[in-house]
mmCIF file of C-alpha atoms and ligand atoms in Angstrom:
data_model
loop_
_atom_site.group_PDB
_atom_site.id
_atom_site.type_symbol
_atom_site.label_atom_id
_atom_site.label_comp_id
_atom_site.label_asym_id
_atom_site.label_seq_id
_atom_site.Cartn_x
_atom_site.Cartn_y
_atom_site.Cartn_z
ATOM 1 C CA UNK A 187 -52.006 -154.443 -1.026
ATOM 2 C CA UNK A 188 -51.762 -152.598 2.240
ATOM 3 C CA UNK A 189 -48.171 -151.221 3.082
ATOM 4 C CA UNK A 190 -47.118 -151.098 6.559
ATOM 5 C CA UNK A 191 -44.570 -148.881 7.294
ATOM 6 C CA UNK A 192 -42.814 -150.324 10.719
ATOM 7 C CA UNK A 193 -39.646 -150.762 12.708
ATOM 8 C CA UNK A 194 -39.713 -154.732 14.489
ATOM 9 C CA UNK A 195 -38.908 -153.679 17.786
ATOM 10 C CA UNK A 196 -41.387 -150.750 17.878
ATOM 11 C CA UNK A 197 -44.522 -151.737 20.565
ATOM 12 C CA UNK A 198 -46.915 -149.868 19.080
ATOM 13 C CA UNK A 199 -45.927 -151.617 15.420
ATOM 14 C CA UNK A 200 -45.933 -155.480 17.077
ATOM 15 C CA UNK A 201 -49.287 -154.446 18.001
ATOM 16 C CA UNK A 202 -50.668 -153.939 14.712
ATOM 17 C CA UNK A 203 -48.433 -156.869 13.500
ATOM 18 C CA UNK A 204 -50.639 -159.272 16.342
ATOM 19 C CA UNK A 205 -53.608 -157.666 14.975
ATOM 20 C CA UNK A 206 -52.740 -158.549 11.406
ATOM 21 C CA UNK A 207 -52.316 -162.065 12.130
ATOM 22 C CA UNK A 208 -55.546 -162.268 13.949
ATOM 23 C CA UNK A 209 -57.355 -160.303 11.368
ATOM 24 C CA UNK A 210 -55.898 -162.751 8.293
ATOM 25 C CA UNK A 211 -55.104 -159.578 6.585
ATOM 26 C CA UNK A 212 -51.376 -159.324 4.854
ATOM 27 C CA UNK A 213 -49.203 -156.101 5.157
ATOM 28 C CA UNK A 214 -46.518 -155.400 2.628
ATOM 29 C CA UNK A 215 -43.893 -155.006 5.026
ATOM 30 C CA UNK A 216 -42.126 -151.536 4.637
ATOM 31 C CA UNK A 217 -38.647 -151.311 7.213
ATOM 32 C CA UNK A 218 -38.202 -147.774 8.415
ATOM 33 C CA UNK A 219 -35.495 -147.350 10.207
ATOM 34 C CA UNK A 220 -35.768 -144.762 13.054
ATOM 35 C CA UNK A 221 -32.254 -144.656 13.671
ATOM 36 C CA UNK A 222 -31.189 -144.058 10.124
ATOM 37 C CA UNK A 223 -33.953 -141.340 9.911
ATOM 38 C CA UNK A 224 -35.869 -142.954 7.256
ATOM 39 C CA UNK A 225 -39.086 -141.415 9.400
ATOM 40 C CA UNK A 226 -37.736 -137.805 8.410
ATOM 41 C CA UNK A 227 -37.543 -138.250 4.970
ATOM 42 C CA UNK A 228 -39.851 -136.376 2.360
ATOM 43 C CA UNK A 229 -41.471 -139.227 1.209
ATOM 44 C CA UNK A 230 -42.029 -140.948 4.401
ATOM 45 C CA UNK A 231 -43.051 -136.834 5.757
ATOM 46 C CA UNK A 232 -45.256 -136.850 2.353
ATOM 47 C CA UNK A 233 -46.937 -140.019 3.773
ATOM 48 C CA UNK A 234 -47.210 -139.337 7.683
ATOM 49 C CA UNK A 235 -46.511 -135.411 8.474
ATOM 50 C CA UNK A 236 -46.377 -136.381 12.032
ATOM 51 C CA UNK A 237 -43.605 -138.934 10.893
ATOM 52 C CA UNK A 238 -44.179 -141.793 13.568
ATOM 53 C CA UNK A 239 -44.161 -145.562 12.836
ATOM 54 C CA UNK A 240 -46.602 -147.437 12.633
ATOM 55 C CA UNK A 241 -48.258 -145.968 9.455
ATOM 56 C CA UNK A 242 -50.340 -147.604 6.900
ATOM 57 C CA UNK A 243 -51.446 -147.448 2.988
ATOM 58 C CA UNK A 244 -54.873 -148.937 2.314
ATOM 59 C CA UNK A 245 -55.664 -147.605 -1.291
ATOM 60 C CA UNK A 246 -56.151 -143.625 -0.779
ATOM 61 C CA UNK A 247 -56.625 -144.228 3.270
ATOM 62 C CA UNK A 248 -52.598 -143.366 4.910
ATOM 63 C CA UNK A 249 -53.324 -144.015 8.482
ATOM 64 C CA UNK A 250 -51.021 -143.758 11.564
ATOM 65 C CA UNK A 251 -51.751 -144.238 15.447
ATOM 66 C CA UNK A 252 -51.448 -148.004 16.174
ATOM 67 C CA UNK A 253 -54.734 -148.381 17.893
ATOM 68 C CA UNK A 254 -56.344 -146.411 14.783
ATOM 69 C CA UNK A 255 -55.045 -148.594 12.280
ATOM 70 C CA UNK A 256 -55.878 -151.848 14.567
ATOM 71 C CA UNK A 257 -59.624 -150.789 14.632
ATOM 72 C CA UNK A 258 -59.653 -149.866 10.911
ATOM 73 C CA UNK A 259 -57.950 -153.534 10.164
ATOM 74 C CA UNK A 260 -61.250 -155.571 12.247
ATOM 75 C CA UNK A 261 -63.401 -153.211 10.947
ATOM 76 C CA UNK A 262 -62.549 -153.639 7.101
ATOM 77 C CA UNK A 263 -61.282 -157.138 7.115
ATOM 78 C CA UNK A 264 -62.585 -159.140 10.084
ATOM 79 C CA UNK A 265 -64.937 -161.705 9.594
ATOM 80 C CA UNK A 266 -66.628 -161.207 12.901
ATOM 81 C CA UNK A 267 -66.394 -158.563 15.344
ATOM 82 C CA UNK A 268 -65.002 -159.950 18.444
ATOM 83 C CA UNK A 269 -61.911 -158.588 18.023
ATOM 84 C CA UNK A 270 -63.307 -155.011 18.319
ATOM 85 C CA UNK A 271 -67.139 -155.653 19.393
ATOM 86 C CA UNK A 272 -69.879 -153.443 17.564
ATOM 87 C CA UNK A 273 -71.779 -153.752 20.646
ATOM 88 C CA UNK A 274 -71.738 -150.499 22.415
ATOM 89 C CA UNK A 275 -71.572 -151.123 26.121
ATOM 90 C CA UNK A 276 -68.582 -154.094 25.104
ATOM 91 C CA UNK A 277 -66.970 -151.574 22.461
ATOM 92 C CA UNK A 278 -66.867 -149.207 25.185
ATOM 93 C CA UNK A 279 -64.537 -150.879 27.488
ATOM 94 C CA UNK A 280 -62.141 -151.947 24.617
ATOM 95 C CA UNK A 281 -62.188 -148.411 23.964
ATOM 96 C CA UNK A 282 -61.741 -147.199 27.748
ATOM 97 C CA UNK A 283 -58.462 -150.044 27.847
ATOM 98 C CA UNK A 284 -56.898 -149.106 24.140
ATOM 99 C CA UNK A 285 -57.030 -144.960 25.403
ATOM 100 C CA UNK A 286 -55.689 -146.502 29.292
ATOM 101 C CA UNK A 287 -52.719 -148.273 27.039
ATOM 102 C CA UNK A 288 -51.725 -145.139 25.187
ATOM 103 C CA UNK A 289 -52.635 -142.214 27.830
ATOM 104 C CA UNK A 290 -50.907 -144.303 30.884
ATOM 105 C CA UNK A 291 -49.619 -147.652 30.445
ATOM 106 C CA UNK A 292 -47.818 -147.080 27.941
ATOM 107 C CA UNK A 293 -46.869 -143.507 28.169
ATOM 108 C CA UNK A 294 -45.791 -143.899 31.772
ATOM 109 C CA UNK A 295 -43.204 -146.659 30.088
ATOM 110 C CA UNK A 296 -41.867 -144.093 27.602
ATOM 111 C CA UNK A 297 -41.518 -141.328 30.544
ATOM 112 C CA UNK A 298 -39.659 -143.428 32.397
ATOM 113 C CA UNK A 299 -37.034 -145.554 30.283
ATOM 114 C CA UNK A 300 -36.750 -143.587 26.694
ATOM 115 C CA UNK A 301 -34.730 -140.491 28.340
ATOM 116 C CA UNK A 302 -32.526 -142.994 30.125
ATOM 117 C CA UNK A 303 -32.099 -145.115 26.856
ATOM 118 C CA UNK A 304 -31.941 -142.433 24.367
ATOM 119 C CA UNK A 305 -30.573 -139.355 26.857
ATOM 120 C CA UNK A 306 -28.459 -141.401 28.913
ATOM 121 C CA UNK A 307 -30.474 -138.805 31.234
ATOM 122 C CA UNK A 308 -30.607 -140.747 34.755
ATOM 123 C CA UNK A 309 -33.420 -142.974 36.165
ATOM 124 C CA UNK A 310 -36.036 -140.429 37.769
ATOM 125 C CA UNK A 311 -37.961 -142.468 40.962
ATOM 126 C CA UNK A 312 -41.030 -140.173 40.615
ATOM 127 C CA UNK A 313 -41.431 -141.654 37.312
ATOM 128 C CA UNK A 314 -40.789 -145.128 38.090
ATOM 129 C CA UNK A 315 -43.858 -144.551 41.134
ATOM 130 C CA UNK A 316 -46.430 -143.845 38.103
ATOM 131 C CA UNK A 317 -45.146 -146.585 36.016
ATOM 132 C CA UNK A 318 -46.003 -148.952 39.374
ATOM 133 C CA UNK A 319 -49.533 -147.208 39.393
ATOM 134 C CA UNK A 320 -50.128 -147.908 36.181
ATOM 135 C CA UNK A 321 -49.363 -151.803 36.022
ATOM 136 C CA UNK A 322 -51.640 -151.750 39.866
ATOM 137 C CA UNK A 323 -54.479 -150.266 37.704
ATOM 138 C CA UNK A 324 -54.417 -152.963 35.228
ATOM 139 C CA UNK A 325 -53.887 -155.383 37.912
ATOM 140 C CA UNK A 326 -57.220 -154.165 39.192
ATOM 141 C CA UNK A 327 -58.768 -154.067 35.682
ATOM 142 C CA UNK A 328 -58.139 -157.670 35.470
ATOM 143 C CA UNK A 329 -59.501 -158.815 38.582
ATOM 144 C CA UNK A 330 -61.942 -161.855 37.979
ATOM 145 C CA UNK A 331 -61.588 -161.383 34.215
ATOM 146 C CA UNK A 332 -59.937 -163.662 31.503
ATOM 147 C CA UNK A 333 -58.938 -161.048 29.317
ATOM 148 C CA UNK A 334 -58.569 -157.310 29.546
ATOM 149 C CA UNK A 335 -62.447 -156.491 28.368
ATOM 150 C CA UNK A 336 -64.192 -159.627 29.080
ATOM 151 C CA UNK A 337 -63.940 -163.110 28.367
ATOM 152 C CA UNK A 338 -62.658 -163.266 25.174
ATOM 153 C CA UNK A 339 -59.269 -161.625 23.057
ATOM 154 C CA UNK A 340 -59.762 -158.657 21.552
ATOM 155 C CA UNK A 341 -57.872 -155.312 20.601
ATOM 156 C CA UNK A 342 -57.065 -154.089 24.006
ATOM 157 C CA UNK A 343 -55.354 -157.822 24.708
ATOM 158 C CA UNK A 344 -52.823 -157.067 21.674
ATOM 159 C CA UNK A 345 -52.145 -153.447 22.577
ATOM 160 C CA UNK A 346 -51.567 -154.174 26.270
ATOM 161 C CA UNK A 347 -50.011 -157.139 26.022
ATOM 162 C CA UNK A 348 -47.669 -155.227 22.946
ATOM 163 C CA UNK A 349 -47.005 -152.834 26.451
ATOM 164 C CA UNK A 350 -46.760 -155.397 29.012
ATOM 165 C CA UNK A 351 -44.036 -157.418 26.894
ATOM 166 C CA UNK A 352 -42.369 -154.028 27.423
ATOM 167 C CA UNK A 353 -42.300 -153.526 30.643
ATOM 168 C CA UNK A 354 -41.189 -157.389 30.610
ATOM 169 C CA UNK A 355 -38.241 -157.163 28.533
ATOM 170 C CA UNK A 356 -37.057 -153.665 30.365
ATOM 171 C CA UNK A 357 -37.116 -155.698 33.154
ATOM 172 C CA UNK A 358 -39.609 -154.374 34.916
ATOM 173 C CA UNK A 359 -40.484 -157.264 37.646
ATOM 174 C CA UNK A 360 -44.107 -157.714 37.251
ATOM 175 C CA UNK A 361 -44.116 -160.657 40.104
ATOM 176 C CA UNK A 362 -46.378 -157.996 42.570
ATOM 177 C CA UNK A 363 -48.970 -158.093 40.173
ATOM 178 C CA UNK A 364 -50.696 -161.486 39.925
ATOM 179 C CA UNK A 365 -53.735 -160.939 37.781
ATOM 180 C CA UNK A 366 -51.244 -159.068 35.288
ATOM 181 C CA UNK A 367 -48.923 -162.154 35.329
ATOM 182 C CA UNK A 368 -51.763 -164.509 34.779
ATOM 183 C CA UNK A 369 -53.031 -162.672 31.769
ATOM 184 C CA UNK A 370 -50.274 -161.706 30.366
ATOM 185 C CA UNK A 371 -49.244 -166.023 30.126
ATOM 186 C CA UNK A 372 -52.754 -166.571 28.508
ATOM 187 C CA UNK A 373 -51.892 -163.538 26.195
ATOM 188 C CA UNK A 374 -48.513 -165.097 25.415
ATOM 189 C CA UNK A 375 -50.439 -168.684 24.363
ATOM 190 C CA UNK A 376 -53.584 -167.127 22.647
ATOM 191 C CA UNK A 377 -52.783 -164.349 20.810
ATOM 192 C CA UNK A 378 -52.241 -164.640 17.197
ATOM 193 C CA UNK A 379 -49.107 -163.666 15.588
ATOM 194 C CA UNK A 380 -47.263 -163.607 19.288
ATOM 195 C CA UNK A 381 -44.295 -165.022 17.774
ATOM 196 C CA UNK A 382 -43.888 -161.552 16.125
ATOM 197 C CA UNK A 383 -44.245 -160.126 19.538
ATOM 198 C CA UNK A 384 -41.246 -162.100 20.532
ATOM 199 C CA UNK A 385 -39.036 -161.530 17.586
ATOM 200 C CA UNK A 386 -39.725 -157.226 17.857
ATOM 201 C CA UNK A 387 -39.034 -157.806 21.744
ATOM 202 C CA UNK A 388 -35.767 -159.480 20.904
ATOM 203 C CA UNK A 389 -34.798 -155.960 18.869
ATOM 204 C CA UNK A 390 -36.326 -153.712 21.724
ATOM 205 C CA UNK A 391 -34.447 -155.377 24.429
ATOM 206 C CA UNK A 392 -30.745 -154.811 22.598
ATOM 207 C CA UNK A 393 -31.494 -150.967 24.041
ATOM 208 C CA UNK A 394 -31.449 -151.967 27.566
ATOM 209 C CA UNK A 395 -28.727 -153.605 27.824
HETATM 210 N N1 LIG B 282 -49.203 -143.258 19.675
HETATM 211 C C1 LIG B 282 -48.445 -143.679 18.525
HETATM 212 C C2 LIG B 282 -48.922 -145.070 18.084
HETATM 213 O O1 LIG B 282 -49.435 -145.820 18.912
HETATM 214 O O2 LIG B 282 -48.819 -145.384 16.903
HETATM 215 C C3 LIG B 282 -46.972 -143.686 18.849
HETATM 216 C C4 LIG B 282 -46.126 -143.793 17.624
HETATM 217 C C5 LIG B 282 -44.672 -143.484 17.904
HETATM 218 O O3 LIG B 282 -44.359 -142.562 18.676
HETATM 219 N N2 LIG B 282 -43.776 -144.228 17.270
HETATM 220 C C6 LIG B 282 -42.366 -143.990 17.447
HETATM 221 C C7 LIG B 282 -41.865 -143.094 16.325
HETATM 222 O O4 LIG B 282 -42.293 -143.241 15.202
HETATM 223 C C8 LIG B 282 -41.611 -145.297 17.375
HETATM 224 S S1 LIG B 282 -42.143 -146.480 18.559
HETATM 225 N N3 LIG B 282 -40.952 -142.152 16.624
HETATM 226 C C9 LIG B 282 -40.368 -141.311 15.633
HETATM 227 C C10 LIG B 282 -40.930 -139.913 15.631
HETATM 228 O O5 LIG B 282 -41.878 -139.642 16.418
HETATM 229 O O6 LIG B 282 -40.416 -139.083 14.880
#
């Protein structure tokens, strides 16, 4: 069995949830509960030292960092690779989009909404500028394209889309950014396991409101 340590709401957990589902792997469903601080306690610390959710248990493997553990779950279960394409030149720009998710789409998110939500600090307009940029570049990523690395689903779909659903639920109007509505509706009706999306974005969105 493969435990999967996780908090519904969490993005970066739904996206290993999506990935899961598309994968036909199960995870032995482990609640932490951030609020609680289950994360800080010495067996989840004995686990994870960096104590952040998502984290796995695959035999002796404990792996945390969603996009790690989404790889590791194509790569050791998946019957094919299209999920997470062996091919170099493909590989690469799933790669360049799953770093893009966690360096700026998503981080620009967390810079912008977590110190409001969990600081009651107030809303900084610098910040909500980059967050703008960041949905234009994907908007320009997706120009012409299907999906976020070509013309089929694969990892960087469920981690963006894991963002995008976000942004969404924040209430972040994505209407000025067409290609991102459009794939973000196919992502909605193709991706495996979206109905976990939904049910984690129906926990994230009780903290803004
Ligand atoms: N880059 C990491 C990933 O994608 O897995 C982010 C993980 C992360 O920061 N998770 C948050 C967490 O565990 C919850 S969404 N926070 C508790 C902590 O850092 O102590």
């Amino acid at each position: 069995t493969i435990d999967f340590y996780y908090l519904p709401g969490s993005a970066p957990c739904r996206a290993v949830l999506m990935t899961a589902k598309a994968v036909g792997v199960e995870l032995n469903l482990k609640l932490v509960n951030l609020l609680a601080g289950d994360h800080l306690k010495p067996e989840f610390v004995k686990i994870n030292p960096q104590h952040t959710i998502p984290t796995m248990v695959d035999g002796d493997l404990n792996l945390w960092e969603s996009r790690a553990i989404m790889a590791y779950l194509v790569e050791k279960y998946g019957k094919t690779d299209s999920l997470y394409p062996k091919d170099p030149t493909k590989r690469a720009v799933v790669n360049q989009r799953l770093y893009f998710d966690m360096g700026t789409l998503y981080d620009r998110f967390g810079t912008y909404y977590y110190p409001q939500i969990f600081a009651k600090a107030p809303a900084n307009p610098e910040n909500f500028k980059k967050m703008e940029e960041a949905v234009g570049f994907l908007n320009t990523f997706l120009d012409g394209q299907t999906y976020a690395a070509g013309e089929s689903l694969t990892l960087a779909d469920i981690t963006l889309v894991a963002t995008i659903s976000s942004y969404d639920t924040a209430g972040f109007d994505l209407s000025k950014y067409p290609n991102v509505e459009k794939w973000y509706a196919k992502c909605k009706a193709t991706t495996p396991g979206y109905d976990l999306n939904e049910a984690g974005l129906a926990e994230f969105k009780k903290f803004f409101s």
